[in-house]
PDB file of C-alpha atoms in Angstrom:
ATOM      1  CA  UNK A  20      -0.033  -0.169   0.018  1.00 84.00           C
ATOM      2  CA  UNK A  21       2.923   2.104   0.511  1.00 86.00           C
ATOM      3  CA  UNK A  22       4.434   2.052  -2.956  1.00 91.00           C
ATOM      4  CA  UNK A  23       0.992   2.392  -4.300  1.00 93.00           C
ATOM      5  CA  UNK A  24       1.094   5.523  -2.345  1.00 93.00           C
ATOM      6  CA  UNK A  25       4.176   6.724  -3.544  1.00 93.00           C
ATOM      7  CA  UNK A  26       2.935   6.398  -7.368  1.00 94.00           C
ATOM      8  CA  UNK A  27      -0.262   8.436  -6.570  1.00 94.00           C
ATOM      9  CA  UNK A  28       1.602  10.965  -5.054  1.00 94.00           C
ATOM     10  CA  UNK A  29       4.069  11.457  -7.899  1.00 94.00           C
ATOM     11  CA  UNK A  30       0.866  11.003 -10.315  1.00 93.00           C
ATOM     12  CA  UNK A  31      -0.623  13.884  -8.400  1.00 93.00           C
ATOM     13  CA  UNK A  32       3.101  15.813  -8.676  1.00 92.00           C
ATOM     14  CA  UNK A  33       3.095  15.026 -12.524  1.00 91.00           C
ATOM     15  CA  UNK A  34       0.107  17.239 -13.558  1.00 89.00           C
ATOM     16  CA  UNK A  35       0.938  20.162 -10.724  1.00 84.00           C
ATOM     17  CA  UNK A  36       3.616  20.906  -8.300  1.00 82.00           C
ATOM     18  CA  UNK A  37       1.828  20.937  -4.736  1.00 84.00           C
ATOM     19  CA  UNK A  38       2.607  21.989  -1.379  1.00 84.00           C
ATOM     20  CA  UNK A  39       3.339  19.357   1.510  1.00 86.00           C
ATOM     21  CA  UNK A  40       0.104  20.168   3.173  1.00 86.00           C
ATOM     22  CA  UNK A  41      -2.165  19.994  -0.369  1.00 87.00           C
ATOM     23  CA  UNK A  42      -0.112  16.929  -1.037  1.00 91.00           C
ATOM     24  CA  UNK A  43      -1.213  15.247   2.427  1.00 90.00           C
ATOM     25  CA  UNK A  44      -4.778  16.335   1.752  1.00 91.00           C
ATOM     26  CA  UNK A  45      -5.041  14.617  -1.662  1.00 93.00           C
ATOM     27  CA  UNK A  46      -3.611  11.623  -0.860  1.00 95.00           C
ATOM     28  CA  UNK A  47      -5.771  11.208   2.349  1.00 95.00           C
ATOM     29  CA  UNK A  48      -8.897  12.274   0.307  1.00 94.00           C
ATOM     30  CA  UNK A  49      -7.961   9.175  -1.594  1.00 93.00           C
ATOM     31  CA  UNK A  50      -8.186   6.789   1.061  1.00 93.00           C
ATOM     32  CA  UNK A  51      -4.606   6.357   1.942  1.00 94.00           C
ATOM     33  CA  UNK A  52      -3.637   5.750   5.628  1.00 93.00           C
ATOM     34  CA  UNK A  53      -1.701   8.431   7.763  1.00 93.00           C
ATOM     35  CA  UNK A  54       1.005   6.300   8.082  1.00 93.00           C
ATOM     36  CA  UNK A  55       1.327   5.348   3.715  1.00 93.00           C
ATOM     37  CA  UNK A  56       0.464   9.282   3.101  1.00 93.00           C
ATOM     38  CA  UNK A  57       3.577  10.117   5.705  1.00 93.00           C
ATOM     39  CA  UNK A  58       6.012   7.812   3.776  1.00 94.00           C
ATOM     40  CA  UNK A  59       4.989   8.844   0.037  1.00 94.00           C
ATOM     41  CA  UNK A  60       5.228  12.698   1.605  1.00 93.00           C
ATOM     42  CA  UNK A  61       8.714  11.769   2.811  1.00 93.00           C
ATOM     43  CA  UNK A  62       9.859   9.967  -0.670  1.00 94.00           C
ATOM     44  CA  UNK A  63       8.697  12.904  -2.495  1.00 93.00           C
ATOM     45  CA  UNK A  64      10.261  15.478  -0.055  1.00 90.00           C
ATOM     46  CA  UNK A  65      13.769  13.355  -0.162  1.00 91.00           C
ATOM     47  CA  UNK A  66      13.969  13.192  -3.969  1.00 90.00           C
ATOM     48  CA  UNK A  67      13.233  17.228  -4.205  1.00 88.00           C
ATOM     49  CA  UNK A  68       9.856  17.169  -5.919  1.00 89.00           C
ATOM     50  CA  UNK A  69       8.357  18.918  -2.994  1.00 88.00           C
ATOM     51  CA  UNK A  70       9.681  21.835  -1.916  1.00 85.00           C
ATOM     52  CA  UNK A  71       7.642  24.349  -0.076  1.00 84.00           C
ATOM     53  CA  UNK A  72      10.248  27.182   0.187  1.00 86.00           C
ATOM     54  CA  UNK A  73      10.929  27.295  -3.467  1.00 86.00           C
ATOM     55  CA  UNK A  74       7.496  26.697  -4.600  1.00 88.00           C
ATOM     56  CA  UNK A  75       6.668  29.896  -2.327  1.00 90.00           C
ATOM     57  CA  UNK A  76       9.238  32.100  -3.518  1.00 90.00           C
ATOM     58  CA  UNK A  77       8.094  31.302  -7.139  1.00 90.00           C
ATOM     59  CA  UNK A  78       4.358  31.719  -6.201  1.00 90.00           C
ATOM     60  CA  UNK A  79       4.798  34.761  -4.612  1.00 92.00           C
ATOM     61  CA  UNK A  80       5.972  36.423  -7.191  1.00 91.00           C
ATOM     62  CA  UNK A  81       4.089  35.775  -9.958  1.00 90.00           C
ATOM     63  CA  UNK A  82       1.141  36.584  -7.537  1.00 91.00           C
ATOM     64  CA  UNK A  83       2.495  39.879  -6.828  1.00 90.00           C
ATOM     65  CA  UNK A  84       3.514  40.534 -10.759  1.00 89.00           C
ATOM     66  CA  UNK A  85       0.171  38.874 -12.016  1.00 91.00           C
ATOM     67  CA  UNK A  86      -2.549  40.525  -9.710  1.00 92.00           C
ATOM     68  CA  UNK A  87      -0.249  42.813  -8.427  1.00 93.00           C
ATOM     69  CA  UNK A  88      -1.408  41.845  -4.351  1.00 93.00           C
ATOM     70  CA  UNK A  89       0.482  43.975  -1.642  1.00 92.00           C
ATOM     71  CA  UNK A  90       1.999  42.663   1.188  1.00 92.00           C
ATOM     72  CA  UNK A  91      -1.050  41.907   3.340  1.00 92.00           C
ATOM     73  CA  UNK A  92      -3.408  40.676   0.592  1.00 94.00           C
ATOM     74  CA  UNK A  93      -0.031  38.416  -0.475  1.00 93.00           C
ATOM     75  CA  UNK A  94       0.218  37.119   2.716  1.00 93.00           C
ATOM     76  CA  UNK A  95      -3.296  36.031   2.884  1.00 93.00           C
ATOM     77  CA  UNK A  96      -3.692  34.242  -0.481  1.00 92.00           C
ATOM     78  CA  UNK A  97      -0.077  32.392   0.206  1.00 91.00           C
ATOM     79  CA  UNK A  98      -1.719  31.173   3.674  1.00 90.00           C
ATOM     80  CA  UNK A  99      -4.709  30.224   1.451  1.00 88.00           C
ATOM     81  CA  UNK A 100      -2.701  28.244  -1.013  1.00 84.00           C
ATOM     82  CA  UNK A 101      -1.509  25.961   2.145  1.00 81.00           C
ATOM     83  CA  UNK A 102       1.878  27.208   2.832  1.00 87.00           C
ATOM     84  CA  UNK A 103       2.722  27.640   6.369  1.00 87.00           C
ATOM     85  CA  UNK A 104       2.935  30.461   8.157  1.00 90.00           C
ATOM     86  CA  UNK A 105       6.372  30.120   9.466  1.00 91.00           C
ATOM     87  CA  UNK A 106       7.616  29.748   5.564  1.00 90.00           C
ATOM     88  CA  UNK A 107       5.555  32.573   4.695  1.00 91.00           C
ATOM     89  CA  UNK A 108       6.929  35.008   7.392  1.00 91.00           C
ATOM     90  CA  UNK A 109      10.295  34.154   6.081  1.00 90.00           C
ATOM     91  CA  UNK A 110       9.959  35.645   2.920  1.00 89.00           C
ATOM     92  CA  UNK A 111      12.544  38.087   1.574  1.00 88.00           C
ATOM     93  CA  UNK A 112      10.313  40.452  -0.487  1.00 87.00           C
ATOM     94  CA  UNK A 113      13.932  42.590  -1.296  1.00 85.00           C
ATOM     95  CA  UNK A 114      15.539  39.419  -2.316  1.00 88.00           C
ATOM     96  CA  UNK A 115      12.685  38.156  -4.759  1.00 88.00           C
ATOM     97  CA  UNK A 116      12.627  41.600  -6.234  1.00 89.00           C
ATOM     98  CA  UNK A 117       9.467  42.438  -5.987  1.00 90.00           C
ATOM     99  CA  UNK A 118       8.570  46.398  -6.006  1.00 91.00           C
ATOM    100  CA  UNK A 119       5.389  46.815  -4.348  1.00 92.00           C
ATOM    101  CA  UNK A 120       5.375  50.623  -5.036  1.00 92.00           C
ATOM    102  CA  UNK A 121       5.429  50.061  -8.847  1.00 92.00           C
ATOM    103  CA  UNK A 122       3.084  47.330  -8.587  1.00 94.00           C
ATOM    104  CA  UNK A 123       0.336  49.523  -7.094  1.00 94.00           C
ATOM    105  CA  UNK A 124       1.356  52.094  -9.937  1.00 93.00           C
ATOM    106  CA  UNK A 125       0.295  50.122 -11.910  1.00 93.00           C
ATOM    107  CA  UNK A 126      -2.550  48.624 -10.184  1.00 94.00           C
ATOM    108  CA  UNK A 127      -3.552  52.168  -9.687  1.00 93.00           C
ATOM    109  CA  UNK A 128      -3.167  52.704 -13.812  1.00 92.00           C
ATOM    110  CA  UNK A 129      -5.941  50.020 -14.111  1.00 92.00           C
ATOM    111  CA  UNK A 130      -8.062  50.664 -11.669  1.00 91.00           C
ATOM    112  CA  UNK A 131      -7.867  54.470 -12.270  1.00 90.00           C
ATOM    113  CA  UNK A 132      -7.948  54.207 -16.159  1.00 91.00           C
ATOM    114  CA  UNK A 133      -4.615  56.248 -16.525  1.00 88.00           C
ATOM    115  CA  UNK A 134      -3.169  56.035 -19.500  1.00 89.00           C
ATOM    116  CA  UNK A 135      -1.718  59.042 -20.794  1.00 88.00           C
ATOM    117  CA  UNK A 136       1.596  60.735 -19.272  1.00 88.00           C
ATOM    118  CA  UNK A 137      -0.872  63.755 -18.267  1.00 89.00           C
ATOM    119  CA  UNK A 138      -3.230  61.480 -16.717  1.00 89.00           C
ATOM    120  CA  UNK A 139      -0.648  59.864 -14.627  1.00 90.00           C
ATOM    121  CA  UNK A 140       1.065  63.385 -13.499  1.00 89.00           C
ATOM    122  CA  UNK A 141      -2.653  64.811 -12.577  1.00 89.00           C
ATOM    123  CA  UNK A 142      -3.662  61.615 -10.772  1.00 91.00           C
ATOM    124  CA  UNK A 143      -4.960  62.119  -7.194  1.00 91.00           C
ATOM    125  CA  UNK A 144      -6.330  59.403  -5.455  1.00 90.00           C
ATOM    126  CA  UNK A 145      -9.854  59.604  -3.786  1.00 91.00           C
ATOM    127  CA  UNK A 146     -11.655  57.736  -1.026  1.00 92.00           C
ATOM    128  CA  UNK A 147     -12.987  54.778  -3.462  1.00 92.00           C
ATOM    129  CA  UNK A 148      -9.346  54.189  -5.166  1.00 92.00           C
ATOM    130  CA  UNK A 149      -7.591  54.409  -1.423  1.00 93.00           C
ATOM    131  CA  UNK A 150     -10.097  51.406  -0.167  1.00 93.00           C
ATOM    132  CA  UNK A 151      -9.594  49.645  -3.578  1.00 92.00           C
ATOM    133  CA  UNK A 152      -5.610  49.510  -3.178  1.00 94.00           C
ATOM    134  CA  UNK A 153      -5.694  49.059   0.882  1.00 94.00           C
ATOM    135  CA  UNK A 154      -8.172  46.115  -0.007  1.00 93.00           C
ATOM    136  CA  UNK A 155      -5.466  44.646  -2.237  1.00 93.00           C
ATOM    137  CA  UNK A 156      -3.262  44.734   0.588  1.00 93.00           C
ATOM    138  CA  UNK A 157      -1.166  47.865   0.338  1.00 94.00           C
ATOM    139  CA  UNK A 158      -0.414  50.095   3.117  1.00 93.00           C
ATOM    140  CA  UNK A 159      -1.048  54.029   2.604  1.00 92.00           C
ATOM    141  CA  UNK A 160       2.350  54.844   2.441  1.00 92.00           C
ATOM    142  CA  UNK A 161       3.000  52.611  -0.292  1.00 93.00           C
ATOM    143  CA  UNK A 162       0.022  54.012  -2.093  1.00 93.00           C
ATOM    144  CA  UNK A 163       1.411  57.597  -1.534  1.00 93.00           C
ATOM    145  CA  UNK A 164       4.914  56.023  -2.804  1.00 93.00           C
ATOM    146  CA  UNK A 165       2.942  54.652  -5.872  1.00 94.00           C
ATOM    147  CA  UNK A 166       1.362  57.976  -6.803  1.00 93.00           C
ATOM    148  CA  UNK A 167       4.553  59.527  -6.760  1.00 93.00           C
ATOM    149  CA  UNK A 168       5.820  57.258  -9.189  1.00 91.00           C
ATOM    150  CA  UNK A 169       2.948  58.437 -11.348  1.00 91.00           C
ATOM    151  CA  UNK A 170       3.687  62.043 -10.618  1.00 91.00           C
ATOM    152  CA  UNK A 171       7.567  61.174 -11.809  1.00 88.00           C
ATOM    153  CA  UNK A 172       6.615  59.257 -14.792  1.00 79.00           C
ATOM    154  CA  UNK A 173       6.978  60.124 -18.386  1.00 73.00           C
ATOM    155  CA  UNK A 174       5.687  57.693 -20.532  1.00 63.00           C
TER     156      UNK A 174
END
């Protein structure tokens, strides 16, 4: 039964990378015993097929770049995806080269429909826009930095 569980884990990982927690949940849902699941997860971790820290870094970069989430929202979304709180707390955003002010500026352009350099330079966020940015996980100081970037933009 251990071999079947390992084979099932490998099959799951062929289709998509999973965190250790997600892989455990999927194997338990398939009806494997907790002991077999432990063995299979340990095997996959030992082979390097499951590496939560590298997957966490990659997912944080992708989510911050594509969805333009701020730090607070990013933390919440990463936790929802199954990453451990301790691992999320250790993330070094500078090392990952995530520029939250630039991301916030891009989100402001999208939200406020700022297309030209003149519109960007003249932009002043209202309460609705500020609320949207805070819900996206940005602090007020990050929004102010983003507005400053927009005011300095030349394109």
